[in-house]
Structures are given as structure tokens and as C-alpha cells.
Coordinates of C-alpha atoms and ligand atoms in Angstrom, one line a residue:
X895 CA 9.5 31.6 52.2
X896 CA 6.1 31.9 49.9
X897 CA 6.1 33.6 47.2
X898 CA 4.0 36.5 49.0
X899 CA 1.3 34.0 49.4
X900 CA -0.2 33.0 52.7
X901 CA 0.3 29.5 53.5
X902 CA -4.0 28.9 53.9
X903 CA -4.1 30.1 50.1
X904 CA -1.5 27.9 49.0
X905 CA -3.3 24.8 50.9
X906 CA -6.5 26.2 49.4
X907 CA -5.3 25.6 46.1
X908 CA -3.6 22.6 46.9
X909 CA -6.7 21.0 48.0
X910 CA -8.1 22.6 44.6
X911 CA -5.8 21.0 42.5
X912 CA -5.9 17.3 44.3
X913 CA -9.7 17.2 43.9
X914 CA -9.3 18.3 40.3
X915 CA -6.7 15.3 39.6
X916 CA -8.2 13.2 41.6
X917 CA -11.5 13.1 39.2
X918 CA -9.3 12.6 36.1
X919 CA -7.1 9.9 36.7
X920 CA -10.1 7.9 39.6
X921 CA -9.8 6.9 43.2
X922 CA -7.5 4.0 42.9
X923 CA -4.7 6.2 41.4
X924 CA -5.5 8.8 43.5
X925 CA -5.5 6.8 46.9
X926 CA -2.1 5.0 46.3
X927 CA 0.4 7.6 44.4
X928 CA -1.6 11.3 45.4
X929 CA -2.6 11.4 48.4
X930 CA 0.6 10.7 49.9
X931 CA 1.7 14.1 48.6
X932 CA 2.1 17.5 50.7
X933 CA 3.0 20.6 49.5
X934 CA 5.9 22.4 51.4
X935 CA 6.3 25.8 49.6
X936 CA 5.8 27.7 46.7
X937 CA 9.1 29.6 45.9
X938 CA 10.6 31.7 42.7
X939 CA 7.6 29.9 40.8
X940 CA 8.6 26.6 41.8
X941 CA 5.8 24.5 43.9
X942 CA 7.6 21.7 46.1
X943 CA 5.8 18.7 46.8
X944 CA 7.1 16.4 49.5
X945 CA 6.4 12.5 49.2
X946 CA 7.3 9.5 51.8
X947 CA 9.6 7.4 49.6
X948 CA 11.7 7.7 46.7
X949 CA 9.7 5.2 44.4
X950 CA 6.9 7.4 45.0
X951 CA 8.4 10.6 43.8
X952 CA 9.4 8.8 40.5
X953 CA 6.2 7.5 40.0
X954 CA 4.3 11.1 40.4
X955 CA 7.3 12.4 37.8
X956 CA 7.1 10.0 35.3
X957 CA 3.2 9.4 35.3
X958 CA 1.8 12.9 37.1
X959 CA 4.3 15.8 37.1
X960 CA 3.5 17.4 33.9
X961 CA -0.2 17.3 34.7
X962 CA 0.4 18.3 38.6
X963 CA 2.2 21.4 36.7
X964 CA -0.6 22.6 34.1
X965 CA -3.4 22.2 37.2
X966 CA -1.1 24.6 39.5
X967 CA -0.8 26.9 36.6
X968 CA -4.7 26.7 35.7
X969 CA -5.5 27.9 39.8
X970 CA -2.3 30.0 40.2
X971 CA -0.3 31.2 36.6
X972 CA 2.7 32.6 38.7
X973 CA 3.7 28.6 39.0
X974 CA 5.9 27.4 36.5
X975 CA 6.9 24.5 37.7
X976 CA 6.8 22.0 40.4
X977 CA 9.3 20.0 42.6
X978 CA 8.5 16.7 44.2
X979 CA 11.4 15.6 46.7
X980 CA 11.1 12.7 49.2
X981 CA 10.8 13.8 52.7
X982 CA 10.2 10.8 55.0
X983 CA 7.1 10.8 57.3
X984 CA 9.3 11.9 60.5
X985 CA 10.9 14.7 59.2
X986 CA 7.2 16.3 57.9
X987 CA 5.6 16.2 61.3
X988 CA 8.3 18.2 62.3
X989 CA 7.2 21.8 63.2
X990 CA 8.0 23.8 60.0
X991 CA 6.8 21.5 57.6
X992 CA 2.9 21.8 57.8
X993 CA 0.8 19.0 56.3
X994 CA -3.0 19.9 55.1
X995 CA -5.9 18.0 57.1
X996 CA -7.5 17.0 53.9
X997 CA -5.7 15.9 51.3
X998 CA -2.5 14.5 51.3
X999 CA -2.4 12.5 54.5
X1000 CA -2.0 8.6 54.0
X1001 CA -4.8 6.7 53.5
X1002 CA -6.1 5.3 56.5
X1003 CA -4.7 1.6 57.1
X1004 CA -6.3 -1.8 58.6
X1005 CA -4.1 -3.7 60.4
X1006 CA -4.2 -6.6 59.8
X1007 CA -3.6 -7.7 63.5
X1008 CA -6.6 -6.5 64.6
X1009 CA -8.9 -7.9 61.7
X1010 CA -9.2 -10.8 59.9
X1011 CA -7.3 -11.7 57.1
X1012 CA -10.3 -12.1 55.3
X1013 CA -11.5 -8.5 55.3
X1014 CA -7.8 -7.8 54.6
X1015 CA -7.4 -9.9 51.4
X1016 CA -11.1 -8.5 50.6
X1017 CA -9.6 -4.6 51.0
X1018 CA -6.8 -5.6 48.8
X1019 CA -8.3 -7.7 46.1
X1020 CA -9.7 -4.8 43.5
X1021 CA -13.5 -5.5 43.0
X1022 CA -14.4 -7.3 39.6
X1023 CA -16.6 -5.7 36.8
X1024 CA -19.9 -7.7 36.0
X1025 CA -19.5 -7.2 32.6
X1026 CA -16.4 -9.2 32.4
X1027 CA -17.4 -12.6 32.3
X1028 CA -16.9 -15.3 29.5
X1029 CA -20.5 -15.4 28.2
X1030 CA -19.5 -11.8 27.4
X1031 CA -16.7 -11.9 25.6
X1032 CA -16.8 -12.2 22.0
X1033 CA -14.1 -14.5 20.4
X1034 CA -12.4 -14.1 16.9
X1035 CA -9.0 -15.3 15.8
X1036 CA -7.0 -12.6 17.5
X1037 CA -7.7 -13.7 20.8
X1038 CA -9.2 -17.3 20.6
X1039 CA -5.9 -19.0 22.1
X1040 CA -6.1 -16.3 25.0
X1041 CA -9.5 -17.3 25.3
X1042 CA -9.5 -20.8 25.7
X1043 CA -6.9 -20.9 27.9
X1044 CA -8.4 -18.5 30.5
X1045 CA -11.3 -20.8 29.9
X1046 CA -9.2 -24.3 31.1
X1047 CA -7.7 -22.1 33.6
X1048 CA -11.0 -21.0 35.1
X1049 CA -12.0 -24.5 34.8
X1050 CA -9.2 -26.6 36.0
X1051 CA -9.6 -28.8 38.8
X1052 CA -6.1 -29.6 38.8
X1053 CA -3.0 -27.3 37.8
X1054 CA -1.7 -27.2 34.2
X1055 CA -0.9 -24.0 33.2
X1056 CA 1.0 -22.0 35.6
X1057 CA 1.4 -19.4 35.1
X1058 CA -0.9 -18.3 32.7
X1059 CA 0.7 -15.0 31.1
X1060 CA -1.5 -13.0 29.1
X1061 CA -0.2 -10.0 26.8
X1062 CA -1.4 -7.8 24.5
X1063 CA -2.1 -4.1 23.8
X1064 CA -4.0 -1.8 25.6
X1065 CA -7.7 -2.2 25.3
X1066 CA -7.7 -5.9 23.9
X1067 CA -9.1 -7.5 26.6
X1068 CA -6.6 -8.8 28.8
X1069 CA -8.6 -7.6 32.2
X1070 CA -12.0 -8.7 30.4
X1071 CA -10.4 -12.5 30.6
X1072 CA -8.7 -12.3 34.2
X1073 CA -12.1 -10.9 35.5
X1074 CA -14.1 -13.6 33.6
X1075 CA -11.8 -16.3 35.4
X1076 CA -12.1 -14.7 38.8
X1077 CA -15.7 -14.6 38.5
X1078 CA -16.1 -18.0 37.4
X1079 CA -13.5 -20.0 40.1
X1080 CA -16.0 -17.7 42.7
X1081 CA -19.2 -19.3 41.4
X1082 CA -17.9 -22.9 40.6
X1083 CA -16.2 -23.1 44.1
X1084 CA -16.2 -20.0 46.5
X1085 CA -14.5 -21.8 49.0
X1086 CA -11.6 -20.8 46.5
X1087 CA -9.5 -17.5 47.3
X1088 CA -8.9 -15.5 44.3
X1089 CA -7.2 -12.5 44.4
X1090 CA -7.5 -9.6 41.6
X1091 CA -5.4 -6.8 41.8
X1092 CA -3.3 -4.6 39.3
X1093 CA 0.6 -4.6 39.4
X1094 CA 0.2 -1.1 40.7
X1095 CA -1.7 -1.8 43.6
X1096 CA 0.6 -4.9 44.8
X1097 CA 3.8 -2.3 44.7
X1098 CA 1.7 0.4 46.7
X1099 CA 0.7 -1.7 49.4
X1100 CA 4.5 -3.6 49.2
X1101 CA 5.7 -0.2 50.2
X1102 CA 3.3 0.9 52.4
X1103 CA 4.2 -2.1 54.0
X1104 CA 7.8 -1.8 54.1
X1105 CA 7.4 1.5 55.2
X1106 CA 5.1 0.2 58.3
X1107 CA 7.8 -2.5 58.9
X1108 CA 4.6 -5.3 58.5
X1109 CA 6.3 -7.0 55.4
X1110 CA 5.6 -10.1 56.9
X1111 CA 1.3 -9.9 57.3
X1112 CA 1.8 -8.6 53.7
X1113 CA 3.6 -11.5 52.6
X1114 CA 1.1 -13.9 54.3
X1115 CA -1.9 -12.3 52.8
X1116 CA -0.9 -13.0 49.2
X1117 CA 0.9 -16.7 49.7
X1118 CA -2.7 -17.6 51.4
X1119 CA -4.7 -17.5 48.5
X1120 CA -5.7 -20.4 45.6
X1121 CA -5.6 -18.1 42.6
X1122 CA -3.5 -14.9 42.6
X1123 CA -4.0 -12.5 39.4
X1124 CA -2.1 -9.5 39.0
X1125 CA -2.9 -7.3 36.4
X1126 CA -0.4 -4.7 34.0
X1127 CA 2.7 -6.6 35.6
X1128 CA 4.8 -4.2 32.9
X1129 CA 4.3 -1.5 36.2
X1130 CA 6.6 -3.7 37.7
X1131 CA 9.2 -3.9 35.6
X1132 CA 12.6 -1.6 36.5
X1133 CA 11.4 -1.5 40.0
X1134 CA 14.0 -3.6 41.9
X1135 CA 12.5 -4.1 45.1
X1136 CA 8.8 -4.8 44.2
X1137 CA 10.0 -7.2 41.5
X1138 CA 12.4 -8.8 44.4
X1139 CA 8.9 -9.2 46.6
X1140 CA 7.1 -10.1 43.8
X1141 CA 9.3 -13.0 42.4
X1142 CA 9.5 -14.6 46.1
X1143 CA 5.6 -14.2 46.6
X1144 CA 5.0 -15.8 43.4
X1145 CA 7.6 -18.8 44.1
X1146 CA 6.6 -19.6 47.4
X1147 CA 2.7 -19.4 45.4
X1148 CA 3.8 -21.7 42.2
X1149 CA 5.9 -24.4 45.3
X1150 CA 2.1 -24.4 46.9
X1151 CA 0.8 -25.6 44.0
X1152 CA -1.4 -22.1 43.7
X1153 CA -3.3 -20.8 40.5
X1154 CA -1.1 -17.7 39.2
X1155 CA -2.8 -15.5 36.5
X1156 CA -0.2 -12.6 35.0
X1157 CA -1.3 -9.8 32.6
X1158 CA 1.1 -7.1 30.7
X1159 CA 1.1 -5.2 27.4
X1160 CA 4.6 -7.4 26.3
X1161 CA 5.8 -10.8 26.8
X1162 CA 7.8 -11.7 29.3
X1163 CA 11.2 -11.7 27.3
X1164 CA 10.6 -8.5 25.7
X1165 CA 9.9 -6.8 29.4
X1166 CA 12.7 -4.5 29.6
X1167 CA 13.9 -3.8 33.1
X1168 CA 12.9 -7.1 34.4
X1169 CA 15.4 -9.8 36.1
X1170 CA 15.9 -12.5 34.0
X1171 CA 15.2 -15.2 36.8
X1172 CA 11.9 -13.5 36.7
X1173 CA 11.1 -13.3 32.8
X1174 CA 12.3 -17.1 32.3
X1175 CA 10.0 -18.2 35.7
X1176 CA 7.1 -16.3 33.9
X1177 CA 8.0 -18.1 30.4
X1178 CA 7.7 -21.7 32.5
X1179 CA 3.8 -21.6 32.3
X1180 CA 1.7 -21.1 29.8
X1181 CA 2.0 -17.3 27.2
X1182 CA -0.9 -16.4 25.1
X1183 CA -1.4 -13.5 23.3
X1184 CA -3.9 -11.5 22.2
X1185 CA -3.7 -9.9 18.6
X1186 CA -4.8 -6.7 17.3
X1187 CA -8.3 -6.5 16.5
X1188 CA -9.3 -7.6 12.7
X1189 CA -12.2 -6.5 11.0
X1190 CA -14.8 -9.5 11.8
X1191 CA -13.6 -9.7 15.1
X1192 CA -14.9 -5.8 15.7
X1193 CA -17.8 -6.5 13.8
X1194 CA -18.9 -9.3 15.9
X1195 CA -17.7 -7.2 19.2
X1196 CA -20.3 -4.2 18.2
X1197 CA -23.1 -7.0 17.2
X1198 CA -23.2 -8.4 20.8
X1199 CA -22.6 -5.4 22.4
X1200 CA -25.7 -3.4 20.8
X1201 CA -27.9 -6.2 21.1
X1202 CA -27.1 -6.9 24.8
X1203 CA -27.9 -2.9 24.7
X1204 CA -31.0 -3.8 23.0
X1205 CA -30.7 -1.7 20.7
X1206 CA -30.9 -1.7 16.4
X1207 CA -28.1 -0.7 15.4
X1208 CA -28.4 -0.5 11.4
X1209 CA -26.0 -2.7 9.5
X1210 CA -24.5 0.0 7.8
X1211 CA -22.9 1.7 10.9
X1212 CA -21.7 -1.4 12.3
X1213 CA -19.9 -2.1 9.2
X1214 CA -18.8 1.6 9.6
X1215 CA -17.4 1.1 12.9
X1216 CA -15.5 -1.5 12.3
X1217 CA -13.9 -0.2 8.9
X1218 CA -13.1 3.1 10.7
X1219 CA -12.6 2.1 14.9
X1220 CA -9.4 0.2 14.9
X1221 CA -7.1 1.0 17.5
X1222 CA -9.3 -1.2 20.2
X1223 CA -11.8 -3.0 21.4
X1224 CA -12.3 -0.1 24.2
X1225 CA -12.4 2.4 21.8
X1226 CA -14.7 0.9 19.6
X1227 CA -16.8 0.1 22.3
X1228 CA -17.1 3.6 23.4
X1229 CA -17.9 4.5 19.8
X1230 CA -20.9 2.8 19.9
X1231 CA -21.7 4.0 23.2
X1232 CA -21.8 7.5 21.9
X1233 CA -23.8 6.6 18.5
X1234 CA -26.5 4.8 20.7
X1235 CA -27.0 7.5 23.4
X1236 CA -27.1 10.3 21.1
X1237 CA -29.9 8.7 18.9
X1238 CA -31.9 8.0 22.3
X1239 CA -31.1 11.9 23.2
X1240 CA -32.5 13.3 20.3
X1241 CA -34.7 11.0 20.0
X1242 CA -33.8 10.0 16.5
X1243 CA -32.7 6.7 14.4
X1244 CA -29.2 5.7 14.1
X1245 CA -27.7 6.3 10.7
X1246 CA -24.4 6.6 8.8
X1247 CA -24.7 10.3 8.8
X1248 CA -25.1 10.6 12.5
X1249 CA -22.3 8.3 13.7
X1250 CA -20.2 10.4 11.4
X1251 CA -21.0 13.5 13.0
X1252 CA -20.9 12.4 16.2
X1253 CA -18.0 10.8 16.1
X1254 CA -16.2 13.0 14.2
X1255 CA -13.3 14.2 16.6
X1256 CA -12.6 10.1 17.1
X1257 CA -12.5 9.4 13.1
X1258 CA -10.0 12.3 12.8
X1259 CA -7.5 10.9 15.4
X1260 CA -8.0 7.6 14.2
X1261 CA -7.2 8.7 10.1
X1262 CA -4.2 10.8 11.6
X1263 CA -2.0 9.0 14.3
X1264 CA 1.2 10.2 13.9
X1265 CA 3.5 8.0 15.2
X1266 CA 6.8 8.8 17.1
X1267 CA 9.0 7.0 13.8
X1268 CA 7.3 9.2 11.8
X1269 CA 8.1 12.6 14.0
X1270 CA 11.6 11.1 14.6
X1271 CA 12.2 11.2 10.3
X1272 CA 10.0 14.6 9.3
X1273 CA 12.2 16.1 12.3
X1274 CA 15.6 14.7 11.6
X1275 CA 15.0 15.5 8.0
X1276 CA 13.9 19.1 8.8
X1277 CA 17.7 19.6 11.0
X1278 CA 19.3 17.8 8.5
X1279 CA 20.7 15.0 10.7
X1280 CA 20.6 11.3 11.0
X1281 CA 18.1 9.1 11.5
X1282 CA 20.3 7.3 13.8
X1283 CA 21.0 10.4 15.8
X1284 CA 17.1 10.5 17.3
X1285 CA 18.5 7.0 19.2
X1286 CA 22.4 7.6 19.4
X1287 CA 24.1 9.1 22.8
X1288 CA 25.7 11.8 20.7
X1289 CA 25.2 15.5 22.9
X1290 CA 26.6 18.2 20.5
X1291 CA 23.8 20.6 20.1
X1292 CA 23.2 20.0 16.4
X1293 CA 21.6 16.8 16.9
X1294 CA 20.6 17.4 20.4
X1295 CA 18.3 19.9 20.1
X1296 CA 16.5 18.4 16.9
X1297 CA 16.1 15.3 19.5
X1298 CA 14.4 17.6 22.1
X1299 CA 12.3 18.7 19.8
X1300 CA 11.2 15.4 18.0
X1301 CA 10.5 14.1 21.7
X1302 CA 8.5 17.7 22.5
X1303 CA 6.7 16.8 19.7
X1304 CA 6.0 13.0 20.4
X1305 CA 4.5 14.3 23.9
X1306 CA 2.5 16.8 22.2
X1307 CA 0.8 14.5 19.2
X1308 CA 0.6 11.0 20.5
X1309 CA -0.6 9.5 23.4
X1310 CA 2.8 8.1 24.2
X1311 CA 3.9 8.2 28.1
X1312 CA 6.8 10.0 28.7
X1313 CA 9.3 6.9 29.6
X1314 CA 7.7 5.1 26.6
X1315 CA 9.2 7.6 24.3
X1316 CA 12.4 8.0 26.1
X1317 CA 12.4 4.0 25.4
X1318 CA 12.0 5.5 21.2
X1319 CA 14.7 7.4 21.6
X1320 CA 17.5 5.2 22.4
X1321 CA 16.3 4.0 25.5
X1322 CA 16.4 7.3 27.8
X1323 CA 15.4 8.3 31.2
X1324 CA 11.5 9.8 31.5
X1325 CA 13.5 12.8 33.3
X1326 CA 15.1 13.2 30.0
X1327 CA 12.1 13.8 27.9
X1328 CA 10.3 15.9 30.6
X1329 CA 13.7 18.2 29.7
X1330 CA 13.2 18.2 26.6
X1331 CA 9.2 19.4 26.6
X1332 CA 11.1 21.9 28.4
X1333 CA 13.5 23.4 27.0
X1334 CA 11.8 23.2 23.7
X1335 CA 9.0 25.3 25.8
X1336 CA 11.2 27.7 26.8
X1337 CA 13.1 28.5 23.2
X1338 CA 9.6 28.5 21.6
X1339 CA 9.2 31.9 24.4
X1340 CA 12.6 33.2 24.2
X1341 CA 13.1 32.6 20.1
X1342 CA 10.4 33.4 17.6
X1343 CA 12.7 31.3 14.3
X1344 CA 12.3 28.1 16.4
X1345 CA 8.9 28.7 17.5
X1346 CA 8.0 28.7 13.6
X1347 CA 10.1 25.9 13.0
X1348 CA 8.5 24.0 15.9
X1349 CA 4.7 25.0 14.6
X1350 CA 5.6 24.1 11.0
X1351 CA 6.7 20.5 11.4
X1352 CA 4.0 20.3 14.0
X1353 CA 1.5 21.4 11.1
X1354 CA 3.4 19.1 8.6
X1355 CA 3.0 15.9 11.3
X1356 CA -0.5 16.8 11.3
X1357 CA -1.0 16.6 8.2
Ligands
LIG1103 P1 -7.1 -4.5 28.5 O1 -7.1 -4.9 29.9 O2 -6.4 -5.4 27.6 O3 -6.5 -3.1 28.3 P2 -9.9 -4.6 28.7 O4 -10.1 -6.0 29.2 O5 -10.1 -3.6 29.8 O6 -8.6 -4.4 28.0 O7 -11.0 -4.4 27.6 C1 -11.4 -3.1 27.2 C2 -12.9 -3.1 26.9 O8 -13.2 -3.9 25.7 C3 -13.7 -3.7 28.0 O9 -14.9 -3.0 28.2 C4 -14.0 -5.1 27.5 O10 -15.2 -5.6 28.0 C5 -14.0 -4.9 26.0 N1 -13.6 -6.1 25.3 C6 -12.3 -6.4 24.9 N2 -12.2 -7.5 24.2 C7 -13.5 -8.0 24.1 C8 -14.1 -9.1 23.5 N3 -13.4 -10.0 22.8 N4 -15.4 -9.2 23.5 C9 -16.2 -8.3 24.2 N5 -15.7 -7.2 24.8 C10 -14.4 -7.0 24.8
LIG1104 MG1 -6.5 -3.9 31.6

């Protein structure tokens, strides 16, 4: 049933693979959507990877497959592909299904009957980064109205915005704010419950629950607490039956006259996927945004940031940063990280000329991001199409294949997940773009012409 491989080796690698995947994308991720997974067979170069639920196996596709994929290959190259099906946790203890001792098994559960709700809550509630506090956080014009309402939030005695939605791009501070909240409510009044958790974590457990038939503790745990934060709620959206939960715990939370705190990259009415009972329930409190970074506001980020490092950072390179750093404050912040420890490495002063060099690779990426508009038009250009056809449901191979290959392309040059460019090109399915990387892959094998063409716009896109 293996590919001429002994089950032991396949497990070896297996375990290989997990451990590999499990330092890249951190324990959290690792613990909720990988552990869960077993491998059942490696067959005509297809590995087959059983989950316990269905939401799980379109999580690991949209967010893991293709990496899964290119780890298999790394340990064994005759993989070229992988499988993940849902096999529920019955039908794998059966005999001829064997599960590996280390790796995929569930994580290990506390009951809640046997411990206190307390050390519950505490297990669920994700811990909060020092860093993240108020007296931290530097405000500018982009985020001062996200800022000082976290701040009444955190310091209301009496409820007046609920919920408090924040939004904003990635890396702008939106978990910076919810932690600085969390930590002060602790300090002012730890009698308080406040829990922190990401969207991501509240649909594992949901399920995990669900699947342990204890829907009920998990219900109690979260409508017992004062202030209930939940981070990246855009996870959420399109998932029907964690949204269902979630709408009915934050209800029965908002009717106890409990603190709600929400976090996600859009604002509620531009969440696709998401009921509209639930968008206009989030829309009732209080939405503030956060803005792209501007210039002063970077600039005064990488002054406080190198003085609390204690460090000189000449005014030149500052100004540098913040000219050249834009996507976000993350980014920016691990800029100067780098500058600073490769002066105290060598031993050396900071200066222009060594930011630039070691930064180099970062100022590149940031002077060239191609965006997926711009591979849609170079490519439909290149096939001689329609701009329109990159979105429209038309399937006649002259504009479908110039498609695949702008969405091929979009994996391959921007940091786009794969449902967030499906969502670019006329709203379609992750599965669809996964395709596409494909199919493209396998004409660039079995067809030299399209290889070029592929390589050429690729070159062209890169400018
Ligand atoms: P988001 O949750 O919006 O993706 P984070 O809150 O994780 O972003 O912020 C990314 C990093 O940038 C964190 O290290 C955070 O401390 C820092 N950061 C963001 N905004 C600010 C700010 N205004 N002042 C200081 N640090 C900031
Ligand atoms: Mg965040």
C-alpha cells in the first residue's frame, strides 16, 4: 500500500517534517491545526494525511498544504503531492490505520470537571506580551483615535463602548492595544477576568469541544468573564458554525453587561463571509481604525524604540528608516533590530552605510512589491485578454489559462495567502488557486514556450 516504503520510514519522516513545520509557523499553530494530523499512506507519490473534522482539513489546505508539500518533497523527492481527508477519531484507532506515538495525537485536554474553571480560563486565555502596554506605544495621527479609545476602554468603570472593534492592517498595532488594555484592567482591578485569545484559538477549542460533546463547559468559560478580547476575528469569517457560537457567546456577554474587545484586518461591513446579524451587532459599539503608518509617526516609533534599547541611533538612519520601512510598524521595528545588533556584533557604530548593507534584502522588497493588480494587467496584456477576464467566471482556455498563470504568479511574488488572492480574482475558492500553482507547475515541466513565457513576465513583474 506504500510506495515500497516501510511504514517506520514513512513515520520517521513524518515526525521529520512536523518538527520542521512546527518551528516555522510556532507552538500555538502547531498545537491547534498540526498535531491533529496523521499520516495514513504514501501512494503513486501522493502522501495522505488524515484529520478529525472537516473544518480542520480546510484550514491545513488553505493555510498549510503547499508548505506540508515542499517539506515532504525536501525529506523524500518521490512525493509530489499530499492529500488531507477527514477521517473521524473512531475510524483511525481502527486496526489498519496506524497513528504515530509522537506527533499527531491530540493535544492532551483538561477537563474542565475535574479542575477549576480558573486554571481553565487561565489555559485558554493566550499569555500577554510585556511590551505591549500603553506607556509603550507611541501615538501619531494614524492611530490616535484607536488609541484613546482602548485607553477609556481600559479605563472605564462603567460600560460605554461595546464593543470596541479595532481594525487595521497587519503589523499596525491592533494586538499592541488589546494587550495594553488587558494588562492594565489586571493591574487597576485583578479581581476583573479578562480574557485574551486570537479568533483562531476560540474556533479550535469550539471544536475540540464539539467534538468532545462538552459545548456546554465551553460556553460557561467564556460568558464568565468581565472583559472578553478576541483577536484577528477575520479567521472567523466564512466559518458558519464558529461564527454561530461566537455570535451567541458574545450576546449572552454584551446582555451581561461584559467588556467585549474585537480585533480584525477590515471593518465589520467589509468582512466578507460574515452573517449580517453579526457585522451590524459588531457595528453597535464603538469602530476605530488604525491608518497606515506616515512618516512622523515611524520616526517617532524608531525614537522610542532605540532609546528604550538604549541605544544611539544616529539621526541620519532614523530618518532613513522611516523614508525607506513603510509597510509596518513590525517591519520597521525589526529593521532596527537588525541595524542595532549588527553594530554591537561587530562592534562598530551605526551609520547610513551599514543600515544599507544590512538591510539590503528588506529595502529591495520594499522598492519592488508587485502587487496582484499589477500581475493581473502585465499578464492579461501579455495573452492578449481582458482585464475583466482575471475576475469574470468565463472557462474557455484562452482566458483561463492566462488566469492560472497571473494567480501562479501572485503566489510566487507577493506574500498574498492563497484565499486572499482567489478573493482578487473574482472572489474564488483557495482550492482554485492551489490548482492553478499547479497546473501552471506542471506545463512549465511538460512545455518549454510556456515555461519562457512564465519566466519572462516573471522577470518583467520584477522589474
Ligand atoms: P497587529 O496586531 O496590528 O498586526 P501588533 O500589535 O502585533 O500588530 O504590532 C506589531 C509590532 O509593532 C509590535 O511589536 C508592536 O509593539 C509594534 N507597534 C505597533 N504599533 C506601535 C506603536 N504605535 N508604538 C510602538 N510600537 C508599535
Ligand atoms: Mg495582531
Amino acid at each position: 500500500m506504500n510506495d515500497g516504503m516501510t511504514d517506520g520510514l514513512i513515520q520517521e519522516t513524518w515526525l521529520r517534517v512536523c518538527n520542521n513545520l512546527r518551528a516555522e509557523v510556532g507552538e500555538t499553530s502547531y498545537k491547534s491545526w498540526l498535531k491533529p494530523m496523521a499520516v495514513r499512506e504514501v501512494r503513486d507519490g501522493k502522501v495522505r494525511i488524515s484529520v478529525p473534522t472537516r473544518f480542520m482539513r480546510d484550514w491545513v489546505m488553505a493555510h498549510y498544504a503547499e508548505r506540508l508539500e515542499n517539506l515532504w518533497c525536501d525529506e523524500m523527492p518521490e512525493v509530489s503531492s499530499i492529500d488531507v481527508f477527514v477521517q473521524t477519531e473512531r475510524a483511525a484507532s481502527l486496526p489498519t490505520s496506524k497513528k504515530v506515538e509522537e506527533a499527531p495525537k491530540p493535544t492532551q485536554d483538561i477537563n474542565p470537571k475535574n479542575n477549576s474553571y480558573d486554571s481553565y480560563r487561565n489555559e485558554i486565555s493566550a499569555p500577554l506580551d510585556a511590551r505591549f502596554t500603553f506607556d509603550q506605544f507611541v501615538v501619531g495621527k494614524p492611530n490616535e483615535f484607536a488609541h484613546a479609545a482602548a485607553q477609556r476602554v481600559a479605563e472605564a468603570t462603567r460600560l460605554q463602548f461595546n464593543p470596541l472593534f479595532l481594525y487595521g492592517g497587519v503589523g499596525l498595532g491592533k494586538t499592541h492595544l488589546m494587550h495594553a488594555i488587558a494588562w492594565h484592567i489586571r493591574k487597576a482591578d485583578p479581581s476583573r477576568t479578562v480574557m485574551y485569545l486570537s479568533a483562531e484559538k476560540f474556533m479550535y477549542r469550539f471544536i475540540r469541544a464539539l467534538r468532545e460533546q462538552n459545548t456546554v463547559d465551553f460556553k460557561e468559560q467564556f460568558r464568565s468573564v468581565d472583559v472578553l478580547m478576541i483577536d484577528d476575528v477575520q479567521f472567523i469569517s466564512g466559518k458558519d458554525s464558529t461564527q454561530e457560537e461566537f455570535f451567541h457567546t458574545f450576546n449572552a456577554l454584551v446582555d451581561q453587561g461584559r467588556q467585549i474587545v474585537i480585533s480584525a484586518d477590515k471593518s465589520p461591513s467589509e468582512m466578507e463571509g460574515m452573517e449580517e446579524r453579526l457585522k451590524s451587532r459588531l457595528n453597535c459599539g464603538l469602530v476605530a481604525d488604525i491608518h497606515a503608518t506616515t512618516y512622523e509617526l515611524r520616526l517617532g516609533i524608531l525614537l522610542s524604540k532605540s532609546e528604550q534599547a538604549g541605544v544611539e541611533v544616529p539621526r541620519k538612519v532614523t530618518e532613513f528608516l522611516a523614508h525607506k520601512i513603510t509597510a509596518n510598524v513590525r517591519e520597521l521595528e525589526g529593521a532596527l533590530n537588525r541595524v542595532i545588533a549588527h553594530a554591537q556584533l561587530v562592534g562598530r557604530e551605526i551609520s547610513l552605510e551599514t543600515a544599507q548593507e544590512v538591510l539590503h534584502d528588506l529595502l529591495r522588497a520594499n522598492d519592488r512589491r508587485v502587487t496582484i493588480e499589477e500581475i493581473q494587467k502585465r499578464v492579461a496584456s501579455h495573452f492578449n485578454i481582458r482585464m475583466s477576464d482575471m475576475h469574470s467566471a468565463r472557462r474557455a482556455r484562452s482566458v483561463a489559462r492566462p488566469r492560472q498563470v497571473a494567480m501562479y504568479l501572485a503566489k510566487q511574488l507577493t506574500s498574498r495567502s492563497l484565499p486572499e488572492i482567489g478573493r482578487k480574482f473574482g472572489g474564488r475558492d483557495h482550492t482554485t488557486v492551489m490548482h492553478a500553482v499547479r497546473k501552471v507547475d506542471e506545463l512549465r515541466e511538460s512545455d518549454a514556450g510556456f515555461a519562457e513565457d512564465v519566466e519572462l513576465l516573471r522577470r518583467m513583474l520584477e522589474g
